[in-house]
Amino acid sequence: GAGVSQSPRYKVAKRGQDVALRCDPISGHVSLFWYQQALGQGPEFLTYFQNEAQLDKSGLPSDRFFAERPEGSVSTLKIQRTQQEDSAVYLCASSLNVLTDTQYFGPGTRLTVL
Amino acid sequence: GESVGLHLPTLSVQEGDNSIINCAYSNSASDYFIWYKQESGKGPQFIIDIRSNMDKRQGQRVTVLLNKTVKHLSLQIAATQPGDSAVYFCAETSNRDDKIIFGKGTRLHILP
């Protein structure tokens, strides 16, 4: 497809489990962003990649959150030892080049931690 | 801290009428503003953007107005249709930053 895809769409984890969320950006897009969206709230920035370089990870809420984009394309957001407060929709977005290029969002992964 | 907020959490509009969604921002350094539409179960979808050197920009059925004096942004939707039902977010950023800050959102409800 031509858009940003994310998998899985839904993930249920028991507290303490590790999860990995995948993002496939639009082909050729240099920039990739991860956001966390709590119910009824706007997305909140987590981290940003330009190609394989993670240029900003200031939004990651704790050291349990880790993101990578080793080949400058697919990205994975990993959450270790999940907690109930991690329950949210995790959105991925990509843009052609710089931040002020239009960001195209994927459908998100809804994570529920029991 | 800096934030983007909305005046109304829910807006109900008669089908065919015009909708106006408002947003206040507080970061005077922001110079790029975006409106997104988010339907249930989907990611935000870009609608229209505006840079700080403009005060108005028009798209198809949508217009964004920027008032830098009072730090206010609005989205106008002409002839609102049932497909316009969604949550609308304003967002801001600047060339000196690498993150977009989203507001909390306004739900637009279309009355038949």
PDB file of C-alpha atoms in Angstrom:
ATOM      1  CA  GLY A   1       0.000   0.000   0.000  1.00  0.00           C
ATOM      2  CA  ALA A   2       0.988   3.617  -0.350  1.00  0.00           C
ATOM      3  CA  GLY A   3       0.385   4.681   3.232  1.00  0.00           C
ATOM      4  CA  VAL A   4       2.028   4.168   6.590  1.00  0.00           C
ATOM      5  CA  SER A   5       1.236   0.774   8.041  1.00  0.00           C
ATOM      6  CA  GLN A   6       1.518  -0.418  11.615  1.00  0.00           C
ATOM      7  CA  SER A   7       1.316  -3.826  13.202  1.00  0.00           C
ATOM      8  CA  PRO A   8      -0.211  -5.239  15.179  1.00  0.00           C
ATOM      9  CA  ARG A   9      -3.343  -3.096  15.178  1.00  0.00           C
ATOM     10  CA  TYR A  10      -4.255  -4.311  18.646  1.00  0.00           C
ATOM     11  CA  LYS A  11      -2.063  -5.722  21.369  1.00  0.00           C
ATOM     12  CA  VAL A  12      -3.054  -6.950  24.790  1.00  0.00           C
ATOM     13  CA  ALA A  13      -0.222  -7.538  27.230  1.00  0.00           C
ATOM     14  CA  LYS A  14      -0.040  -8.619  30.822  1.00  0.00           C
ATOM     15  CA  ARG A  15       1.720  -6.219  33.114  1.00  0.00           C
ATOM     16  CA  GLY A  16       5.435  -6.917  33.054  1.00  0.00           C
ATOM     17  CA  GLN A  17       5.524  -8.303  29.527  1.00  0.00           C
ATOM     18  CA  ASP A  18       7.647  -6.809  26.762  1.00  0.00           C
ATOM     19  CA  VAL A  19       5.996  -5.651  23.534  1.00  0.00           C
ATOM     20  CA  ALA A  20       7.282  -4.626  20.113  1.00  0.00           C
ATOM     21  CA  LEU A  21       5.307  -2.395  17.780  1.00  0.00           C
ATOM     22  CA  ARG A  22       6.203  -2.119  14.124  1.00  0.00           C
ATOM     23  CA  CYS A  23       5.924   0.785  11.708  1.00  0.00           C
ATOM     24  CA  ASP A  24       6.376   0.643   7.941  1.00  0.00           C
ATOM     25  CA  PRO A  25       6.686   4.221   6.679  1.00  0.00           C
ATOM     26  CA  ILE A  26       5.924   5.432   3.196  1.00  0.00           C
ATOM     27  CA  SER A  27       8.717   4.326   0.895  1.00  0.00           C
ATOM     28  CA  GLY A  28      11.373   6.989   0.515  1.00  0.00           C
ATOM     29  CA  HIS A  29      10.315   9.014   3.519  1.00  0.00           C
ATOM     30  CA  VAL A  30      13.337  10.165   5.449  1.00  0.00           C
ATOM     31  CA  SER A  31      11.693  11.215   8.697  1.00  0.00           C
ATOM     32  CA  LEU A  32       9.787   8.940  11.039  1.00  0.00           C
ATOM     33  CA  PHE A  33       7.987   9.850  14.226  1.00  0.00           C
ATOM     34  CA  TRP A  34       6.384   7.943  17.076  1.00  0.00           C
ATOM     35  CA  TYR A  35       3.543   9.386  19.136  1.00  0.00           C
ATOM     36  CA  GLN A  36       1.539   8.159  22.101  1.00  0.00           C
ATOM     37  CA  GLN A  37      -2.165   8.997  22.217  1.00  0.00           C
ATOM     38  CA  ALA A  38      -4.113   8.481  25.416  1.00  0.00           C
ATOM     39  CA  LEU A  39      -7.888   8.156  25.234  1.00  0.00           C
ATOM     40  CA  GLY A  40      -9.506  11.520  24.540  1.00  0.00           C
ATOM     41  CA  GLN A  41      -6.183  13.302  24.144  1.00  0.00           C
ATOM     42  CA  GLY A  42      -4.066  14.534  21.313  1.00  0.00           C
ATOM     43  CA  PRO A  43      -0.991  12.599  20.210  1.00  0.00           C
ATOM     44  CA  GLU A  44       2.149  13.271  22.234  1.00  0.00           C
ATOM     45  CA  PHE A  45       5.579  13.137  20.672  1.00  0.00           C
ATOM     46  CA  LEU A  46       7.823  10.270  21.696  1.00  0.00           C
ATOM     47  CA  THR A  47      10.781  10.160  19.325  1.00  0.00           C
ATOM     48  CA  TYR A  48      12.014  11.136  15.873  1.00  0.00           C
ATOM     49  CA  PHE A  49      14.311   9.527  13.315  1.00  0.00           C
ATOM     50  CA  GLN A  50      15.981  10.937  10.292  1.00  0.00           C
ATOM     51  CA  ASN A  51      16.976   7.908   8.275  1.00  0.00           C
ATOM     52  CA  GLU A  52      18.525   5.545  10.819  1.00  0.00           C
ATOM     53  CA  ALA A  53      19.584   8.298  13.201  1.00  0.00           C
ATOM     54  CA  GLN A  54      17.435   8.890  16.261  1.00  0.00           C
ATOM     55  CA  LEU A  55      17.679  12.651  16.543  1.00  0.00           C
ATOM     56  CA  ASP A  56      15.284  13.219  19.414  1.00  0.00           C
ATOM     57  CA  LYS A  57      14.043  10.819  22.056  1.00  0.00           C
ATOM     58  CA  SER A  58      13.061  13.401  24.615  1.00  0.00           C
ATOM     59  CA  GLY A  59       9.425  12.305  24.613  1.00  0.00           C
ATOM     60  CA  LEU A  60      10.057   8.718  25.661  1.00  0.00           C
ATOM     61  CA  PRO A  61       8.447   8.472  29.117  1.00  0.00           C
ATOM     62  CA  SER A  62      10.987   6.149  30.682  1.00  0.00           C
ATOM     63  CA  ASP A  63      13.972   3.965  29.935  1.00  0.00           C
ATOM     64  CA  ARG A  64      11.534   1.095  29.409  1.00  0.00           C
ATOM     65  CA  PHE A  65      10.772   2.619  26.015  1.00  0.00           C
ATOM     66  CA  PHE A  66      13.189   2.040  23.187  1.00  0.00           C
ATOM     67  CA  ALA A  67      12.891   2.735  19.461  1.00  0.00           C
ATOM     68  CA  GLU A  68      15.073   1.784  16.540  1.00  0.00           C
ATOM     69  CA  ARG A  69      15.210   2.161  12.791  1.00  0.00           C
ATOM     70  CA  PRO A  70      18.357   0.250  11.876  1.00  0.00           C
ATOM     71  CA  GLU A  71      18.147   0.497   8.086  1.00  0.00           C
ATOM     72  CA  GLY A  72      16.390   3.827   7.843  1.00  0.00           C
ATOM     73  CA  SER A  73      13.068   2.323   6.848  1.00  0.00           C
ATOM     74  CA  VAL A  74      11.026   0.088   9.167  1.00  0.00           C
ATOM     75  CA  SER A  75      10.959   1.157  12.782  1.00  0.00           C
ATOM     76  CA  THR A  76      10.176  -0.723  15.958  1.00  0.00           C
ATOM     77  CA  LEU A  77       9.033   0.736  19.243  1.00  0.00           C
ATOM     78  CA  LYS A  78       9.749  -1.598  22.129  1.00  0.00           C
ATOM     79  CA  ILE A  79       8.295  -1.287  25.595  1.00  0.00           C
ATOM     80  CA  GLN A  80       9.834  -3.409  28.316  1.00  0.00           C
ATOM     81  CA  ARG A  81       8.089  -4.515  31.505  1.00  0.00           C
ATOM     82  CA  THR A  82       4.801  -2.920  30.436  1.00  0.00           C
ATOM     83  CA  GLN A  83       2.736  -1.069  33.016  1.00  0.00           C
ATOM     84  CA  GLN A  84      -0.961  -0.198  32.969  1.00  0.00           C
ATOM     85  CA  GLU A  85      -0.155   3.449  32.323  1.00  0.00           C
ATOM     86  CA  ASP A  86       1.425   2.394  29.031  1.00  0.00           C
ATOM     87  CA  SER A  87      -2.048   1.590  27.679  1.00  0.00           C
ATOM     88  CA  ALA A  88      -2.614   3.939  24.749  1.00  0.00           C
ATOM     89  CA  VAL A  89      -2.638   4.116  20.970  1.00  0.00           C
ATOM     90  CA  TYR A  90       0.852   4.315  19.542  1.00  0.00           C
ATOM     91  CA  LEU A  91       0.971   6.231  16.281  1.00  0.00           C
ATOM     92  CA  CYS A  92       3.716   6.279  13.710  1.00  0.00           C
ATOM     93  CA  ALA A  93       4.084   9.020  11.121  1.00  0.00           C
ATOM     94  CA  SER A  94       6.514   9.636   8.290  1.00  0.00           C
ATOM     95  CA  SER A  95       7.377  12.648   6.216  1.00  0.00           C
ATOM     96  CA  LEU A  96       9.344  13.096   3.053  1.00  0.00           C
ATOM     97  CA  ASN A  97      12.135  15.071   4.578  1.00  0.00           C
ATOM     98  CA  VAL A  98      12.087  17.674   7.303  1.00  0.00           C
ATOM     99  CA  LEU A  99       9.664  18.212  10.150  1.00  0.00           C
ATOM    100  CA  THR A 100       7.585  20.793   8.333  1.00  0.00           C
ATOM    101  CA  ASP A 101       6.855  18.446   5.475  1.00  0.00           C
ATOM    102  CA  THR A 102       3.418  16.906   5.812  1.00  0.00           C
ATOM    103  CA  GLN A 103       3.392  14.023   8.266  1.00  0.00           C
ATOM    104  CA  TYR A 104       1.388  10.999   7.193  1.00  0.00           C
ATOM    105  CA  PHE A 105       0.086   8.890  10.036  1.00  0.00           C
ATOM    106  CA  GLY A 106      -0.498   5.193  10.274  1.00  0.00           C
ATOM    107  CA  PRO A 107      -3.654   3.726  11.861  1.00  0.00           C
ATOM    108  CA  GLY A 108      -1.914   3.162  15.169  1.00  0.00           C
ATOM    109  CA  THR A 109      -1.485   0.210  17.488  1.00  0.00           C
ATOM    110  CA  ARG A 110      -3.854   0.099  20.430  1.00  0.00           C
ATOM    111  CA  LEU A 111      -1.960  -1.319  23.406  1.00  0.00           C
ATOM    112  CA  THR A 112      -3.891  -2.520  26.419  1.00  0.00           C
ATOM    113  CA  VAL A 113      -1.921  -3.582  29.476  1.00  0.00           C
ATOM    114  CA  LEU A 114      -3.868  -5.684  31.946  1.00  0.00           C
TER     115      LEU A 114
ATOM    116  CA  GLY B   1       4.939  24.699  29.798  1.00  0.00           C
ATOM    117  CA  GLU B   2       4.019  25.561  26.244  1.00  0.00           C
ATOM    118  CA  SER B   3       0.729  24.122  25.141  1.00  0.00           C
ATOM    119  CA  VAL B   4      -1.898  24.136  22.440  1.00  0.00           C
ATOM    120  CA  GLY B   5      -5.477  24.111  23.602  1.00  0.00           C
ATOM    121  CA  LEU B   6      -8.990  24.226  22.222  1.00  0.00           C
ATOM    122  CA  HIS B   7     -11.927  26.255  23.446  1.00  0.00           C
ATOM    123  CA  LEU B   8     -14.660  23.660  22.920  1.00  0.00           C
ATOM    124  CA  PRO B   9     -14.355  19.917  23.357  1.00  0.00           C
ATOM    125  CA  THR B  10     -17.530  19.146  21.334  1.00  0.00           C
ATOM    126  CA  LEU B  11     -19.188  21.048  18.514  1.00  0.00           C
ATOM    127  CA  SER B  12     -22.579  20.110  17.036  1.00  0.00           C
ATOM    128  CA  VAL B  13     -23.418  21.547  13.633  1.00  0.00           C
ATOM    129  CA  GLN B  14     -26.378  21.130  11.323  1.00  0.00           C
ATOM    130  CA  GLU B  15     -25.560  19.386   8.068  1.00  0.00           C
ATOM    131  CA  GLY B  16     -24.981  21.992   5.392  1.00  0.00           C
ATOM    132  CA  ASP B  17     -23.997  24.732   7.824  1.00  0.00           C
ATOM    133  CA  ASN B  18     -20.485  26.048   8.236  1.00  0.00           C
ATOM    134  CA  SER B  19     -18.339  24.819  11.136  1.00  0.00           C
ATOM    135  CA  ILE B  20     -15.752  26.834  12.991  1.00  0.00           C
ATOM    136  CA  ILE B  21     -13.285  25.100  15.279  1.00  0.00           C
ATOM    137  CA  ASN B  22     -11.054  27.280  17.414  1.00  0.00           C
ATOM    138  CA  CYS B  23      -7.651  26.780  18.945  1.00  0.00           C
ATOM    139  CA  ALA B  24      -5.413  28.854  21.208  1.00  0.00           C
ATOM    140  CA  TYR B  25      -1.676  28.379  21.259  1.00  0.00           C
ATOM    141  CA  SER B  26       0.773  29.734  23.776  1.00  0.00           C
ATOM    142  CA  ASN B  27       4.217  29.286  22.214  1.00  0.00           C
ATOM    143  CA  SER B  28       5.033  32.564  20.519  1.00  0.00           C
ATOM    144  CA  ALA B  29       8.011  30.890  18.840  1.00  0.00           C
ATOM    145  CA  SER B  30       5.750  28.559  16.853  1.00  0.00           C
ATOM    146  CA  ASP B  31       5.742  29.423  13.175  1.00  0.00           C
ATOM    147  CA  TYR B  32       3.991  26.499  11.545  1.00  0.00           C
ATOM    148  CA  PHE B  33       0.484  25.307  12.336  1.00  0.00           C
ATOM    149  CA  ILE B  34      -1.442  22.301  11.147  1.00  0.00           C
ATOM    150  CA  TRP B  35      -4.997  21.017  11.401  1.00  0.00           C
ATOM    151  CA  TYR B  36      -5.591  17.284  11.527  1.00  0.00           C
ATOM    152  CA  LYS B  37      -8.779  15.255  11.303  1.00  0.00           C
ATOM    153  CA  GLN B  38      -8.987  11.964  13.151  1.00  0.00           C
ATOM    154  CA  GLU B  39     -11.785   9.485  12.565  1.00  0.00           C
ATOM    155  CA  SER B  40     -12.452   6.658  14.968  1.00  0.00           C
ATOM    156  CA  GLY B  41      -9.856   3.921  14.718  1.00  0.00           C
ATOM    157  CA  LYS B  42      -7.652   5.859  12.333  1.00  0.00           C
ATOM    158  CA  GLY B  43      -4.572   7.982  12.576  1.00  0.00           C
ATOM    159  CA  PRO B  44      -4.708  11.765  12.208  1.00  0.00           C
ATOM    160  CA  GLN B  45      -5.145  12.968   8.653  1.00  0.00           C
ATOM    161  CA  PHE B  46      -3.594  16.212   7.451  1.00  0.00           C
ATOM    162  CA  ILE B  47      -6.201  18.801   6.453  1.00  0.00           C
ATOM    163  CA  ILE B  48      -4.450  22.113   5.983  1.00  0.00           C
ATOM    164  CA  ASP B  49      -1.478  24.031   7.287  1.00  0.00           C
ATOM    165  CA  ILE B  50      -0.399  27.633   7.581  1.00  0.00           C
ATOM    166  CA  ARG B  51       2.872  29.376   8.257  1.00  0.00           C
ATOM    167  CA  SER B  52       3.250  32.380  10.506  1.00  0.00           C
ATOM    168  CA  ASN B  53       3.877  34.763   7.611  1.00  0.00           C
ATOM    169  CA  MET B  54       0.279  34.243   6.496  1.00  0.00           C
ATOM    170  CA  ASP B  55      -3.031  34.975   8.189  1.00  0.00           C
ATOM    171  CA  LYS B  56      -5.339  32.982   5.965  1.00  0.00           C
ATOM    172  CA  ARG B  57      -5.112  29.938   3.775  1.00  0.00           C
ATOM    173  CA  GLN B  58      -7.854  28.190   1.848  1.00  0.00           C
ATOM    174  CA  GLY B  59      -8.261  24.637   0.728  1.00  0.00           C
ATOM    175  CA  GLN B  60     -11.151  22.664  -0.604  1.00  0.00           C
ATOM    176  CA  ARG B  61     -14.083  23.580   1.683  1.00  0.00           C
ATOM    177  CA  VAL B  62     -11.656  24.449   4.480  1.00  0.00           C
ATOM    178  CA  THR B  63     -10.061  27.694   5.532  1.00  0.00           C
ATOM    179  CA  VAL B  64      -7.501  28.238   8.271  1.00  0.00           C
ATOM    180  CA  LEU B  65      -7.161  31.622   9.920  1.00  0.00           C
ATOM    181  CA  LEU B  66      -4.187  32.639  12.036  1.00  0.00           C
ATOM    182  CA  ASN B  67      -4.188  35.603  14.400  1.00  0.00           C
ATOM    183  CA  LYS B  68      -0.712  35.933  15.827  1.00  0.00           C
ATOM    184  CA  THR B  69      -1.619  38.943  17.946  1.00  0.00           C
ATOM    185  CA  VAL B  70      -3.893  36.868  20.172  1.00  0.00           C
ATOM    186  CA  LYS B  71      -2.287  33.515  19.382  1.00  0.00           C
ATOM    187  CA  HIS B  72      -5.459  32.093  17.896  1.00  0.00           C
ATOM    188  CA  LEU B  73      -6.021  29.587  15.126  1.00  0.00           C
ATOM    189  CA  SER B  74      -9.314  28.538  13.583  1.00  0.00           C
ATOM    190  CA  LEU B  75     -10.529  25.995  11.079  1.00  0.00           C
ATOM    191  CA  GLN B  76     -13.587  26.768   9.026  1.00  0.00           C
ATOM    192  CA  ILE B  77     -15.401  23.996   7.189  1.00  0.00           C
ATOM    193  CA  ALA B  78     -17.940  25.099   4.607  1.00  0.00           C
ATOM    194  CA  ALA B  79     -21.174  23.206   4.003  1.00  0.00           C
ATOM    195  CA  THR B  80     -20.473  20.596   6.656  1.00  0.00           C
ATOM    196  CA  GLN B  81     -21.176  17.032   5.557  1.00  0.00           C
ATOM    197  CA  PRO B  82     -21.723  13.823   7.548  1.00  0.00           C
ATOM    198  CA  GLY B  83     -18.249  12.694   6.509  1.00  0.00           C
ATOM    199  CA  ASP B  84     -16.789  15.629   8.400  1.00  0.00           C
ATOM    200  CA  SER B  85     -17.680  13.976  11.707  1.00  0.00           C
ATOM    201  CA  ALA B  86     -14.405  13.415  13.492  1.00  0.00           C
ATOM    202  CA  VAL B  87     -12.087  14.839  16.121  1.00  0.00           C
ATOM    203  CA  TYR B  88     -10.098  17.809  14.907  1.00  0.00           C
ATOM    204  CA  PHE B  89      -6.686  18.673  16.336  1.00  0.00           C
ATOM    205  CA  CYS B  90      -4.662  21.782  15.896  1.00  0.00           C
ATOM    206  CA  ALA B  91      -0.921  21.381  16.166  1.00  0.00           C
ATOM    207  CA  GLU B  92       2.073  23.674  16.244  1.00  0.00           C
ATOM    208  CA  THR B  93       5.776  23.528  15.705  1.00  0.00           C
ATOM    209  CA  SER B  94       8.664  25.694  14.628  1.00  0.00           C
ATOM    210  CA  ASN B  95      11.708  25.434  12.418  1.00  0.00           C
ATOM    211  CA  ARG B  96      13.815  25.433  15.562  1.00  0.00           C
ATOM    212  CA  ASP B  97      12.137  22.367  16.973  1.00  0.00           C
ATOM    213  CA  ASP B  98      11.713  18.834  15.813  1.00  0.00           C
ATOM    214  CA  LYS B  99       8.415  17.941  17.395  1.00  0.00           C
ATOM    215  CA  ILE B 100       4.793  18.804  16.748  1.00  0.00           C
ATOM    216  CA  ILE B 101       2.664  19.691  19.751  1.00  0.00           C
ATOM    217  CA  PHE B 102      -0.963  18.667  19.458  1.00  0.00           C
ATOM    218  CA  GLY B 103      -3.934  20.148  21.245  1.00  0.00           C
ATOM    219  CA  LYS B 104      -6.525  18.009  22.992  1.00  0.00           C
ATOM    220  CA  GLY B 105      -9.009  17.990  20.118  1.00  0.00           C
ATOM    221  CA  THR B 106     -12.576  19.040  19.316  1.00  0.00           C
ATOM    222  CA  ARG B 107     -15.188  16.499  18.371  1.00  0.00           C
ATOM    223  CA  LEU B 108     -17.359  17.683  15.480  1.00  0.00           C
ATOM    224  CA  HIS B 109     -20.836  16.166  15.502  1.00  0.00           C
ATOM    225  CA  ILE B 110     -23.070  16.629  12.460  1.00  0.00           C
ATOM    226  CA  LEU B 111     -26.788  16.905  13.059  1.00  0.00           C
ATOM    227  CA  PRO B 112     -29.066  15.550  10.300  1.00  0.00           C
TER     228      PRO B 112
END
